[in-house]
PDB file of C-alpha atoms in Angstrom:
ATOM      1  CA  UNK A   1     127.910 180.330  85.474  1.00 54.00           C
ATOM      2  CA  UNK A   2     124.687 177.686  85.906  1.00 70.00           C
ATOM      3  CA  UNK A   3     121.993 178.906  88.400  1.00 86.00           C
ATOM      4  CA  UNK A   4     121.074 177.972  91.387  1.00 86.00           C
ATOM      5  CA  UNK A   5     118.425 175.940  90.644  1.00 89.00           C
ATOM      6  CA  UNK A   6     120.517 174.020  87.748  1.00 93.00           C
ATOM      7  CA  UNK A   7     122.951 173.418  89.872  1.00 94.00           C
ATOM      8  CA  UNK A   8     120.702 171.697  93.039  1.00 94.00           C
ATOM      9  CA  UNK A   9     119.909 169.597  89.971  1.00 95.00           C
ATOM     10  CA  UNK A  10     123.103 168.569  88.859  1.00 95.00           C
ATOM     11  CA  UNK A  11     124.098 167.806  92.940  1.00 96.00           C
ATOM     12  CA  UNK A  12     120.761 165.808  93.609  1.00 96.00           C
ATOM     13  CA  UNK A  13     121.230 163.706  90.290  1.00 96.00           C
ATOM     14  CA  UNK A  14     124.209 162.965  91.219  1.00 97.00           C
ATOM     15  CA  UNK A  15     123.332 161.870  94.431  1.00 96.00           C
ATOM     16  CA  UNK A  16     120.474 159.582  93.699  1.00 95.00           C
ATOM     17  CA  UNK A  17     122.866 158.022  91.514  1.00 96.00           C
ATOM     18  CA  UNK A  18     125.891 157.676  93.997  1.00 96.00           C
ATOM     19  CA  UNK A  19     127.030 153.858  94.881  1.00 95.00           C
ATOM     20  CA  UNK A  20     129.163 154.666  97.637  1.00 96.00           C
ATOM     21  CA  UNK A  21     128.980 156.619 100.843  1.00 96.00           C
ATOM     22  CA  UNK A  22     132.354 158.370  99.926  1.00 97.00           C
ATOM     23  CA  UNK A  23     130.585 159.775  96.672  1.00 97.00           C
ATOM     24  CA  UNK A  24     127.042 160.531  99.052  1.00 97.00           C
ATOM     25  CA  UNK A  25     129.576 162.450 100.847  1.00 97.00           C
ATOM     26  CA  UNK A  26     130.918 164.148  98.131  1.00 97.00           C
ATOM     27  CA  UNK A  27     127.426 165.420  97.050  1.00 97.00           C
ATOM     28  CA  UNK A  28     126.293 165.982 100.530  1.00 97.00           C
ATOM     29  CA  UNK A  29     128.961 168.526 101.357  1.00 97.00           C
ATOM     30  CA  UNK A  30     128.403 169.791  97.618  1.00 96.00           C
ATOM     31  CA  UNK A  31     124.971 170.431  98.711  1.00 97.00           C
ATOM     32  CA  UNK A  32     125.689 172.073 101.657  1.00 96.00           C
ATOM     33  CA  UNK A  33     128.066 174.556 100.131  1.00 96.00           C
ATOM     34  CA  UNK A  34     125.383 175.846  97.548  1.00 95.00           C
ATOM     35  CA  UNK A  35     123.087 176.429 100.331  1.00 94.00           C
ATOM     36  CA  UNK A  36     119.615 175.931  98.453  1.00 94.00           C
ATOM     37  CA  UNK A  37     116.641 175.126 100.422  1.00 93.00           C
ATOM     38  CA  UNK A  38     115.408 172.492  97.877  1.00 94.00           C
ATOM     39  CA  UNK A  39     118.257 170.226  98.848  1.00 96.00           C
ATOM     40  CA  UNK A  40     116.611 169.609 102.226  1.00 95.00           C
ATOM     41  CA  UNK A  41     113.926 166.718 101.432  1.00 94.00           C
ATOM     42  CA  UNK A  42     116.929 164.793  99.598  1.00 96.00           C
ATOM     43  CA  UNK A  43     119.060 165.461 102.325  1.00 96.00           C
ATOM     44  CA  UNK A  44     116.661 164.568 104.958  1.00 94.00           C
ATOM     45  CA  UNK A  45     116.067 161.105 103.672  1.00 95.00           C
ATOM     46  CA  UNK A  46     119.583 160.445 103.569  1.00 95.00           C
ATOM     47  CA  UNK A  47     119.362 161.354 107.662  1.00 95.00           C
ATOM     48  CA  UNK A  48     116.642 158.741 107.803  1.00 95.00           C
ATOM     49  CA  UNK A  49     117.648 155.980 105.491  1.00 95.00           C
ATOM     50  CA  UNK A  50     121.464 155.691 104.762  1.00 96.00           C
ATOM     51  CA  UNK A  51     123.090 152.650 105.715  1.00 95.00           C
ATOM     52  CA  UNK A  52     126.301 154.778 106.926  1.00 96.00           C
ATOM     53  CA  UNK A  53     125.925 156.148 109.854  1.00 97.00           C
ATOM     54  CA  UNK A  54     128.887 158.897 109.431  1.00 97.00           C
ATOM     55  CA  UNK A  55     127.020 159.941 105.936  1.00 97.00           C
ATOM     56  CA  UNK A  56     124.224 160.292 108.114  1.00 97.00           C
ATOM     57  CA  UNK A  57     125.360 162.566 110.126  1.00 97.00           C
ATOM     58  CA  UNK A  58     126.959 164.454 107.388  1.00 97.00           C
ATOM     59  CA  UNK A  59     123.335 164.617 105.806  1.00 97.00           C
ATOM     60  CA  UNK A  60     121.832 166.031 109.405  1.00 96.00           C
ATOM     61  CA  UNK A  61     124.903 168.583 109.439  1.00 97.00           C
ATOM     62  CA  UNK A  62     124.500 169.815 106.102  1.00 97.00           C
ATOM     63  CA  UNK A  63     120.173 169.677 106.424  1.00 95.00           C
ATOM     64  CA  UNK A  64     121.054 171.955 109.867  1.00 94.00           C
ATOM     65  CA  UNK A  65     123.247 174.001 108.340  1.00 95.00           C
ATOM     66  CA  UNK A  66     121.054 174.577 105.105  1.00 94.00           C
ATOM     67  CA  UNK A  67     117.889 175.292 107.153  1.00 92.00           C
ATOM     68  CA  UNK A  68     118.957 177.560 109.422  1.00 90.00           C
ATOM     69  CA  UNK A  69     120.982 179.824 106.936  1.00 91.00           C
ATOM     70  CA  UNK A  70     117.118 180.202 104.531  1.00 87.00           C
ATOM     71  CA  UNK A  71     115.729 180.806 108.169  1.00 84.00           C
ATOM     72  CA  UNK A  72     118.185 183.054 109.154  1.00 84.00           C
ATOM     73  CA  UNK A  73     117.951 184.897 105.506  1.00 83.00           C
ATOM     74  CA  UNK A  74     114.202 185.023 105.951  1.00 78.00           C
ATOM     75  CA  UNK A  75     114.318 186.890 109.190  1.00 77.00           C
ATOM     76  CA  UNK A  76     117.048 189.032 108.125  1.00 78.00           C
ATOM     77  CA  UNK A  77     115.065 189.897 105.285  1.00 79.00           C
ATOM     78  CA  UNK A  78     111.376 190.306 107.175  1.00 69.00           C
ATOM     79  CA  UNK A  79     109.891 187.864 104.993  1.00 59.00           C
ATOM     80  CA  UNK A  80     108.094 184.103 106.515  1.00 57.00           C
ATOM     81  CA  UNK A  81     106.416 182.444 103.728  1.00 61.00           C
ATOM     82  CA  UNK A  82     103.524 180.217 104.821  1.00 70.00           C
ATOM     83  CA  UNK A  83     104.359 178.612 102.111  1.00 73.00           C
ATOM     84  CA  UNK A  84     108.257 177.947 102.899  1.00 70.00           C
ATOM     85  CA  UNK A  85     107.369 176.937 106.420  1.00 71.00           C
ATOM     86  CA  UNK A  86     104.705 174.450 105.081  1.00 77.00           C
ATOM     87  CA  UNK A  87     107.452 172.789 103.220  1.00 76.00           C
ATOM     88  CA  UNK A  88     110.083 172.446 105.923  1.00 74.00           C
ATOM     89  CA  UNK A  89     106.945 171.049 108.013  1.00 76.00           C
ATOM     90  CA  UNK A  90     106.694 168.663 105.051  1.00 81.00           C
ATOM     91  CA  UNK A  91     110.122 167.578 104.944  1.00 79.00           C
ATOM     92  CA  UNK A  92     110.293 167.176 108.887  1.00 76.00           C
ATOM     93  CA  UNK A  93     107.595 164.897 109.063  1.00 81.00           C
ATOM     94  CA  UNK A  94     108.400 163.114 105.744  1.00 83.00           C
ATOM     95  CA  UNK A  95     112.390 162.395 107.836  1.00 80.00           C
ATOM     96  CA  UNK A  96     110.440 161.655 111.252  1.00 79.00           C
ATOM     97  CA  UNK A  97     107.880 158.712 109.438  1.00 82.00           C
ATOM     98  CA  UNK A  98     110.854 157.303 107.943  1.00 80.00           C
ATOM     99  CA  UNK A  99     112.980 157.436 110.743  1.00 76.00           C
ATOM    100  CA  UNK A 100     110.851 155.683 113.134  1.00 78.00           C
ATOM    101  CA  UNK A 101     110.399 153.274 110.370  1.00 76.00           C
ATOM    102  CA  UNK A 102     113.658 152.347 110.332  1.00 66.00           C
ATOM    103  CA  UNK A 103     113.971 152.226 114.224  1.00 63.00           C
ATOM    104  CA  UNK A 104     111.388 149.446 114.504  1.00 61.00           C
ATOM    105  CA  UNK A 105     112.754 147.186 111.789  1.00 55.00           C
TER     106      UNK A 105
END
């Protein structure tokens, strides 16, 4: 069985590739189920950018639901990486810039 990690890279290639919101979808909910935190900048700019607004929404649901299971595991666990919460700061911002881009076009 692949890791983890090989399989956030099998998901995300496939979604970078995808043509079609039903196949964004597909790789969205994909992402979701594996759970990995590394999914969320990907996922985030699929929020801010994707011309469908229902595969938008799946994006936010899945980014949500991703997020707040690693927080969740973190506190359960009684470790907060600076580090970890520098990155979700990251990705926040990184979703914000580009939607308000998008809003003033």
């Amino acid at each position: 069985m692949p890791d983890q990690d090989t399989t956030l890279k099998v998901w995300l290639g496939r979604l970078s590739s995808a043509q079609d919101s039903a196949t964004r979808a597909e790789c969205i909910r994909g992402l979701e189920v594996l759970g990995h935190p590394g999914a969320l900048p990907a996922l985030g700019e699929l929020f801010a950018t994707d011309p469908d607004p229902e595969t938008r929404l799946l994006a936010q649901q899945a980014g949500k639901s991703i997020y707040y299971s690693a927080v969740r595991q973190a506190w359960m666990s009684g470790v907060s990486s600076g580090n970890e919460q520098q990155k979700a700061a990251e990705a926040l911002a990184r979703v914000q810039a580009n939607k308000s881009g998008r809003q003033s076009s």
